[in-house]
Coordinates of C-alpha atoms and ligand atoms in Angstrom, one line a residue:
M1 CA 118.0 102.2 103.0
K2 CA 117.8 105.8 103.7
R3 CA 114.7 107.1 102.0
V4 CA 111.4 106.5 103.9
L5 CA 108.1 107.3 102.4
L6 CA 105.9 107.6 105.4
G7 CA 102.1 107.1 104.9
I8 CA 99.8 108.4 107.6
S9 CA 96.2 107.3 107.6
G10 CA 93.4 108.7 109.8
G11 CA 93.7 107.4 113.3
I12 CA 94.3 109.1 116.6
A13 CA 97.7 107.4 116.7
A14 CA 98.7 109.8 113.9
Y15 CA 100.0 112.2 116.6
K16 CA 102.7 109.6 117.4
S17 CA 103.9 109.7 113.8
A18 CA 105.3 113.2 114.4
E19 CA 107.7 111.7 116.9
L20 CA 108.4 108.9 114.4
V21 CA 109.5 111.5 111.7
R22 CA 111.7 113.2 114.3
L23 CA 113.4 110.0 115.1
L24 CA 113.8 109.0 111.5
I25 CA 115.4 112.4 110.7
K26 CA 117.7 112.0 113.8
H27 CA 118.8 108.7 112.4
D28 CA 119.7 110.3 109.1
Y29 CA 116.7 109.1 107.1
D30 CA 115.3 111.3 104.3
V31 CA 111.6 111.3 104.9
R32 CA 108.7 112.3 102.7
V33 CA 105.2 112.2 104.2
V34 CA 102.0 111.3 102.6
M35 CA 98.7 111.8 104.5
T36 CA 95.2 110.7 103.7
Q37 CA 92.4 113.2 104.0
A38 CA 91.3 111.6 107.3
A39 CA 94.8 111.9 108.7
T40 CA 94.8 115.6 108.1
Q41 CA 91.8 115.9 110.4
F42 CA 93.8 114.5 113.3
I43 CA 97.1 116.4 112.8
S44 CA 98.1 119.2 110.5
P45 CA 100.3 118.5 107.4
L46 CA 102.2 121.6 108.5
T47 CA 103.6 119.7 111.5
F48 CA 105.0 117.0 109.2
Q49 CA 106.3 119.6 106.7
A50 CA 108.2 121.3 109.5
L51 CA 109.6 118.0 110.9
S52 CA 110.5 116.5 107.6
A53 CA 111.6 119.8 105.9
H54 CA 109.6 118.8 102.8
P55 CA 106.1 119.5 101.6
V56 CA 103.6 117.0 102.6
H57 CA 101.7 115.0 99.9
T58 CA 98.0 114.7 100.3
Q59 CA 96.5 114.7 96.8
L60 CA 96.6 112.3 94.0
L61 CA 94.9 114.5 91.4
D62 CA 96.5 117.8 92.1
A63 CA 98.6 119.3 89.3
E64 CA 100.8 121.4 91.7
Q65 CA 101.7 118.4 93.9
E66 CA 102.2 116.1 90.9
N67 CA 104.5 118.7 89.4
A68 CA 106.6 118.9 92.5
M69 CA 107.1 115.1 92.7
G70 CA 104.5 113.0 90.9
H71 CA 103.2 109.8 92.6
I72 CA 105.2 107.5 90.4
N73 CA 108.4 109.5 91.1
L74 CA 107.6 109.4 94.8
A75 CA 107.1 105.6 94.6
R76 CA 110.5 105.2 92.7
W77 CA 112.2 107.5 95.2
A78 CA 111.4 105.4 98.2
D79 CA 113.7 102.7 99.7
V80 CA 110.9 101.7 102.0
L81 CA 107.2 102.5 102.4
L82 CA 106.1 102.7 106.0
V83 CA 102.4 103.2 106.8
A84 CA 102.0 104.3 110.4
P85 CA 99.3 104.4 111.6
A86 CA 97.6 102.0 109.3
T87 CA 93.8 102.0 110.0
A88 CA 91.4 99.1 109.4
N89 CA 90.1 101.0 106.4
C90 CA 93.6 101.6 105.1
L91 CA 94.5 97.9 105.4
A92 CA 91.3 97.0 103.7
K93 CA 92.1 99.2 100.8
L94 CA 95.7 98.0 100.4
S95 CA 94.7 94.4 100.7
H96 CA 92.2 94.8 97.8
G97 CA 94.4 96.9 95.6
L98 CA 92.1 100.0 95.7
A99 CA 93.8 103.2 94.4
D100 CA 91.4 106.0 95.2
D101 CA 93.8 108.2 97.0
L102 CA 97.5 109.0 97.0
L103 CA 98.6 106.6 99.7
S104 CA 96.7 103.5 98.3
T105 CA 98.0 104.4 94.8
L106 CA 101.6 104.6 96.1
Y107 CA 101.2 101.2 97.7
L108 CA 100.5 99.8 94.2
A109 CA 103.3 101.8 92.6
V110 CA 106.2 101.0 94.9
E111 CA 108.6 98.1 94.4
C112 CA 110.4 98.6 97.8
P113 CA 109.6 96.8 101.0
V114 CA 106.3 97.8 102.7
Y115 CA 105.9 98.0 106.5
V116 CA 102.7 98.8 108.2
A117 CA 102.1 99.7 111.9
P118 CA 98.3 99.1 112.4
A119 CA 96.3 101.1 114.9
M120 CA 92.7 100.6 115.6
N121 CA 90.1 99.6 118.2
Q122 CA 90.7 96.1 119.5
V123 CA 87.3 94.8 118.3
M124 CA 88.1 96.1 114.8
W125 CA 91.5 94.4 114.9
H126 CA 90.0 91.1 115.8
K127 CA 87.1 91.3 113.3
A128 CA 87.3 88.4 110.8
V129 CA 87.4 90.6 107.8
T130 CA 90.3 92.7 109.2
Q131 CA 92.2 89.5 110.0
E132 CA 91.6 88.3 106.4
N133 CA 93.0 91.6 105.0
I134 CA 96.1 91.2 107.3
Q135 CA 96.6 87.7 106.0
R136 CA 96.3 88.8 102.4
L137 CA 98.8 91.6 102.9
T138 CA 101.2 89.3 104.7
Q139 CA 101.0 86.8 101.8
H140 CA 101.8 89.7 99.5
G141 CA 105.0 90.4 101.5
V142 CA 103.8 93.4 103.6
I143 CA 105.6 93.4 107.0
F144 CA 103.5 94.1 110.1
I145 CA 104.9 96.0 113.0
G146 CA 102.6 95.4 116.0
P147 CA 100.0 96.3 117.0
E148 CA 100.5 96.3 120.7
A149 CA 98.2 95.4 123.6
G150 CA 97.2 97.9 126.2
S151 CA 94.7 100.7 126.9
Q152 CA 93.2 102.4 123.9
A153 CA 92.2 106.0 123.2
C154 CA 88.6 104.8 123.0
G155 CA 88.7 103.4 126.5
D156 CA 89.0 99.7 125.5
V157 CA 91.9 97.5 126.6
G158 CA 93.3 95.1 124.1
L159 CA 95.3 94.6 120.9
G160 CA 95.3 97.5 118.5
R161 CA 97.7 100.2 119.9
M162 CA 100.2 101.4 117.4
T163 CA 103.7 100.3 118.2
E164 CA 105.8 103.1 119.8
P165 CA 107.9 105.1 117.3
E166 CA 111.2 103.9 118.8
A167 CA 110.2 100.3 118.2
I168 CA 109.0 101.0 114.7
L169 CA 112.3 102.6 113.9
R170 CA 114.1 99.5 115.2
S171 CA 112.0 97.3 113.0
I172 CA 113.0 99.0 109.8
I173 CA 116.6 99.8 110.7
P174 CA 119.0 97.9 108.4
S175 CA 121.6 97.5 111.2
K176 CA 119.4 94.6 112.2
Q177 CA 121.4 92.8 109.5
G178 CA 124.3 92.4 111.8
I179 CA 122.6 91.7 115.1
F180 CA 124.0 88.2 115.4
Q181 CA 127.4 88.9 113.9
G182 CA 129.9 86.6 115.7
K183 CA 127.1 84.6 117.5
N184 CA 126.7 80.9 117.3
I185 CA 123.1 79.6 117.2
L186 CA 122.0 76.0 117.5
I187 CA 118.5 75.3 116.2
T188 CA 116.5 72.1 116.4
A189 CA 113.7 71.6 113.8
G190 CA 111.1 69.2 112.5
P191 CA 109.6 66.1 114.2
T192 CA 111.5 63.1 115.3
R193 CA 110.7 59.6 114.2
E194 CA 110.6 56.7 116.7
R195 CA 110.8 53.3 115.2
L196 CA 108.5 50.5 116.2
D197 CA 109.7 47.9 113.8
P198 CA 111.5 47.9 110.4
V199 CA 108.4 49.5 108.7
R200 CA 106.5 51.5 111.3
Y201 CA 107.2 54.5 113.4
I202 CA 105.6 57.1 115.7
T203 CA 106.0 60.8 114.7
N204 CA 103.9 64.0 114.6
R205 CA 102.8 66.7 112.2
S206 CA 105.7 69.1 112.5
S207 CA 106.8 70.3 109.1
G208 CA 110.1 71.9 110.2
K209 CA 109.1 75.2 108.5
M210 CA 109.5 77.4 111.6
G211 CA 112.9 75.9 112.5
Y212 CA 114.2 76.2 109.0
A213 CA 112.9 79.8 108.7
L214 CA 114.7 80.6 112.0
A215 CA 117.9 79.0 110.7
E216 CA 117.8 80.9 107.4
Q217 CA 116.9 84.3 109.0
A218 CA 119.5 83.9 111.8
Q219 CA 122.2 83.3 109.2
K220 CA 121.0 86.4 107.3
L221 CA 121.3 88.4 110.6
G222 CA 125.0 87.3 110.8
A223 CA 124.9 84.2 113.0
H224 CA 126.8 81.0 112.5
V225 CA 124.0 78.5 112.5
T226 CA 124.0 74.8 113.3
L227 CA 120.7 73.2 112.4
V228 CA 119.7 69.8 113.8
S229 CA 116.8 68.5 111.9
G230 CA 114.4 65.6 112.1
P231 CA 113.0 64.1 109.0
V232 CA 111.2 66.9 106.9
A233 CA 110.2 67.4 103.3
L234 CA 112.2 70.7 103.1
S235 CA 115.5 71.0 101.2
A236 CA 118.5 71.6 103.4
P237 CA 119.1 75.4 103.7
K238 CA 122.1 76.6 101.7
N239 CA 125.4 77.2 103.5
I240 CA 124.0 76.2 106.9
H241 CA 125.6 73.4 108.8
T242 CA 122.7 70.9 108.9
V243 CA 122.8 67.7 110.9
L244 CA 120.0 65.3 109.9
V245 CA 118.8 63.0 112.6
E246 CA 115.9 60.6 112.9
S247 CA 114.9 59.8 116.5
A248 CA 114.7 61.9 119.7
A249 CA 117.8 60.0 121.0
D250 CA 119.7 60.9 117.8
M251 CA 118.6 64.6 118.2
Y252 CA 119.8 64.6 121.8
D253 CA 123.2 63.2 120.8
A254 CA 123.6 65.7 118.0
V255 CA 122.6 68.6 120.1
M256 CA 124.9 67.6 123.0
Q257 CA 127.8 67.1 120.5
H258 CA 127.3 70.7 119.1
V259 CA 126.2 72.7 122.1
T260 CA 129.6 73.8 123.4
G261 CA 130.4 77.4 122.3
Q262 CA 126.8 78.2 121.4
D263 CA 125.5 81.6 122.4
I264 CA 121.8 80.7 121.7
M265 CA 119.9 77.5 121.4
I266 CA 116.4 77.6 119.9
A267 CA 114.4 74.4 120.3
A268 CA 111.8 74.5 117.5
A269 CA 111.7 70.7 117.0
A270 CA 108.6 68.8 118.0
V271 CA 110.4 66.0 119.7
V272 CA 108.3 62.9 120.2
D273 CA 107.7 62.5 123.9
Y274 CA 107.5 58.7 124.1
T275 CA 109.6 56.1 122.2
P276 CA 109.1 52.4 122.0
G277 CA 111.1 50.5 124.7
N278 CA 112.7 48.2 122.2
V279 CA 112.5 48.3 118.4
Q280 CA 111.3 45.0 117.0
A281 CA 113.7 43.5 114.7
E282 CA 110.9 42.0 112.6
K283 CA 107.7 43.5 111.4
I284 CA 105.0 43.2 114.1
K285 CA 102.3 40.8 113.0
K286 CA 98.7 41.8 113.3
Q287 CA 97.5 38.4 114.7
K288 CA 96.2 39.6 118.0
K289 CA 93.0 41.6 118.4
Q290 CA 94.7 44.0 120.7
T291 CA 98.3 45.0 121.3
E292 CA 100.1 47.2 123.7
L293 CA 103.0 49.6 123.1
N294 CA 105.6 49.8 125.8
L295 CA 106.7 53.5 125.5
H296 CA 109.5 55.3 127.4
K297 CA 109.8 59.0 127.9
T298 CA 112.5 60.6 125.6
K299 CA 115.1 62.8 127.2
D300 CA 114.1 66.4 127.2
I301 CA 116.7 68.0 124.9
V302 CA 116.1 71.7 125.6
A303 CA 115.8 71.1 129.3
S304 CA 119.2 69.2 129.2
V305 CA 120.8 72.2 127.4
A306 CA 119.3 74.6 129.9
S307 CA 120.7 72.7 132.8
L308 CA 124.3 72.9 131.5
N309 CA 126.7 75.1 133.6
N310 CA 127.6 77.3 130.7
K311 CA 124.2 77.3 129.1
P312 CA 123.4 79.3 126.0
F313 CA 120.5 81.7 126.0
T314 CA 117.8 79.0 125.6
V315 CA 114.6 79.4 123.8
G316 CA 111.8 76.7 123.7
F317 CA 108.6 76.4 121.9
A318 CA 105.2 75.4 123.3
A319 CA 102.6 74.1 120.9
E320 CA 99.3 73.8 122.7
T321 CA 95.7 73.1 122.0
H322 CA 94.4 74.7 125.2
N323 CA 95.7 76.8 128.2
L324 CA 98.4 78.2 126.0
E325 CA 99.8 80.8 128.4
H326 CA 99.6 78.6 131.5
Y327 CA 101.5 75.7 129.9
A328 CA 104.0 78.1 128.3
Q329 CA 104.8 79.8 131.6
D330 CA 105.1 76.4 133.3
K331 CA 107.6 75.2 130.7
L332 CA 109.6 78.4 130.9
I333 CA 110.2 77.8 134.6
R334 CA 110.3 74.0 134.7
K335 CA 112.8 73.7 131.9
N336 CA 114.9 76.7 133.1
L337 CA 114.4 78.5 129.7
D338 CA 115.2 82.1 129.0
M339 CA 112.3 82.5 126.6
I340 CA 109.4 80.5 125.3
A341 CA 107.5 81.0 122.1
A342 CA 104.0 79.6 122.4
N343 CA 101.5 78.9 119.6
W344 CA 98.1 77.4 119.1
V345 CA 98.0 74.1 117.2
G346 CA 94.9 72.4 115.9
Q347 CA 93.2 75.7 114.9
A348 CA 92.0 76.8 111.5
E349 CA 95.1 78.9 111.0
G350 CA 98.8 78.6 111.9
G351 CA 100.5 75.8 113.7
F352 CA 101.9 72.6 112.1
D353 CA 102.2 72.5 108.3
S354 CA 101.0 76.1 107.9
D355 CA 103.1 78.8 106.2
V356 CA 101.8 81.3 108.7
N357 CA 101.7 81.4 112.5
A358 CA 101.3 83.7 115.5
L359 CA 103.4 83.5 118.7
Q360 CA 103.0 84.5 122.3
V361 CA 106.5 85.0 123.4
C362 CA 107.2 85.0 127.2
W363 CA 110.4 85.6 129.2
H364 CA 110.9 86.0 132.9
N365 CA 109.6 89.5 133.3
G366 CA 107.8 90.2 130.1
Q367 CA 105.9 89.0 127.1
K368 CA 105.0 90.0 123.6
T369 CA 102.4 88.9 121.0
L370 CA 103.7 88.4 117.5
P371 CA 100.5 88.5 115.4
I372 CA 99.8 86.1 112.6
T373 CA 102.3 86.5 109.7
D374 CA 104.3 84.2 107.5
K375 CA 106.9 82.1 109.2
T376 CA 109.9 84.0 107.6
Q377 CA 108.7 87.3 109.1
L378 CA 107.8 85.7 112.3
A379 CA 111.2 84.1 112.5
N380 CA 112.7 87.6 112.0
Q381 CA 110.6 89.1 114.7
L382 CA 111.4 86.4 117.2
L383 CA 115.1 86.7 116.4
V384 CA 115.0 90.5 117.0
L385 CA 113.3 89.8 120.4
I386 CA 115.9 87.2 121.3
A387 CA 118.7 89.7 120.4
E388 CA 117.0 92.4 122.6
R389 CA 116.7 90.0 125.6
L390 CA 120.3 88.8 125.1
D391 CA 121.5 92.4 125.3
A392 CA 119.3 93.0 128.3
Ligands
LIG1 O1 107.3 69.6 126.9 P1 107.0 70.0 125.5 O2 107.4 68.9 124.5 O3 105.7 70.6 125.2 O4 108.1 71.2 125.3 C1 108.3 71.8 124.1 C2 109.7 72.4 124.0 O5 110.6 71.5 124.5 C3 110.1 72.6 122.5 O6 111.0 73.7 122.5 C4 110.8 71.3 122.2 O7 111.7 71.5 121.1 C5 111.5 70.9 123.5 N1 111.6 69.5 123.7 C6 112.8 68.9 123.7 N2 113.0 67.6 124.0 C7 111.9 66.8 124.3 C8 110.6 67.4 124.3 C9 110.5 68.7 124.0 O8 113.8 69.6 123.4 N3 112.1 65.5 124.5

């Protein structure tokens, strides 16, 4: 991937795109710039012409520009379309397939991967209709880079700052493909199932989608993956060493058996916390009006791994219905983890069963929000963060 079609829409963050072009050129990318009318109000096309060493495209219906390289040729030329900054208006247009200017038309005409780096006021970012547009675009395969939290040009503080050019570059760079080359990663996924008697069990709503997405993406990034999975409805990922287990105790045994030599352990499984003290050999009869379950705490798998002398870089998950950040930080420290990925469950979007999710990722001296996106993209973003922390 060497040819970047950079779309710039009209936000104050457009000034950062000049640095982005400079970085792309420095990394041997061939860059063509497309600007919306509003973008040209913030920064001159001449700046981008000078930096990219090519004329800047601003018009859809301009015979001269179309003669130089028509919009269809421009779309065919690109290995990647990157829109930075992408304003709320730009996202709305893309998500609805409008094609009333060059950039929105190019979005419809390209067949290459599309990345967007949104930038807008934090209230606009959180507005329900913007979130709906983001979700639509995500479902259509658009990859979101950021936005970041912090102080904004308008004086607000919150989510909506465009990701810094360096980080945007890192997100689209193909060398990511090898970031886990030679690394061994152990991943737990799915729920566990704790038998009560021959026909009944205790479990939870975990679908295993996040853990499976992590396993598949980690393998694509070059890792040798071992997946320890509880009972799920997903088919086993191709060419990944998958150990199928049932109970929390089985999962503990399988993890301990495979942990030696692992560089990274990601505990995405929703391990059942309490298991029946003794499994009844015969089906429990419903004669009594009330009955009691005698439950014992299961062994904490990820904490056991994190307490090993030669522990891998250990990543846990925290699914919470309230006090997300507080519980996540508590688990990070209490379980001696290197990183924790926290997400809300029991909300309208994301969490168990869902194909999309958002994560608040914390480590010992930092954190990052990964906004709602499909679990494959999210897995990728989390893995890139893990690789960065591992390096650090
Ligand atoms: O304490 P809690 O269950 O909320 O912690 C969640 C994290 O701990 C997840 O990463 C989960 O996979 C892991 N865990 C575990 N073994 C348990 C319970 C949780 O590995 N018995």
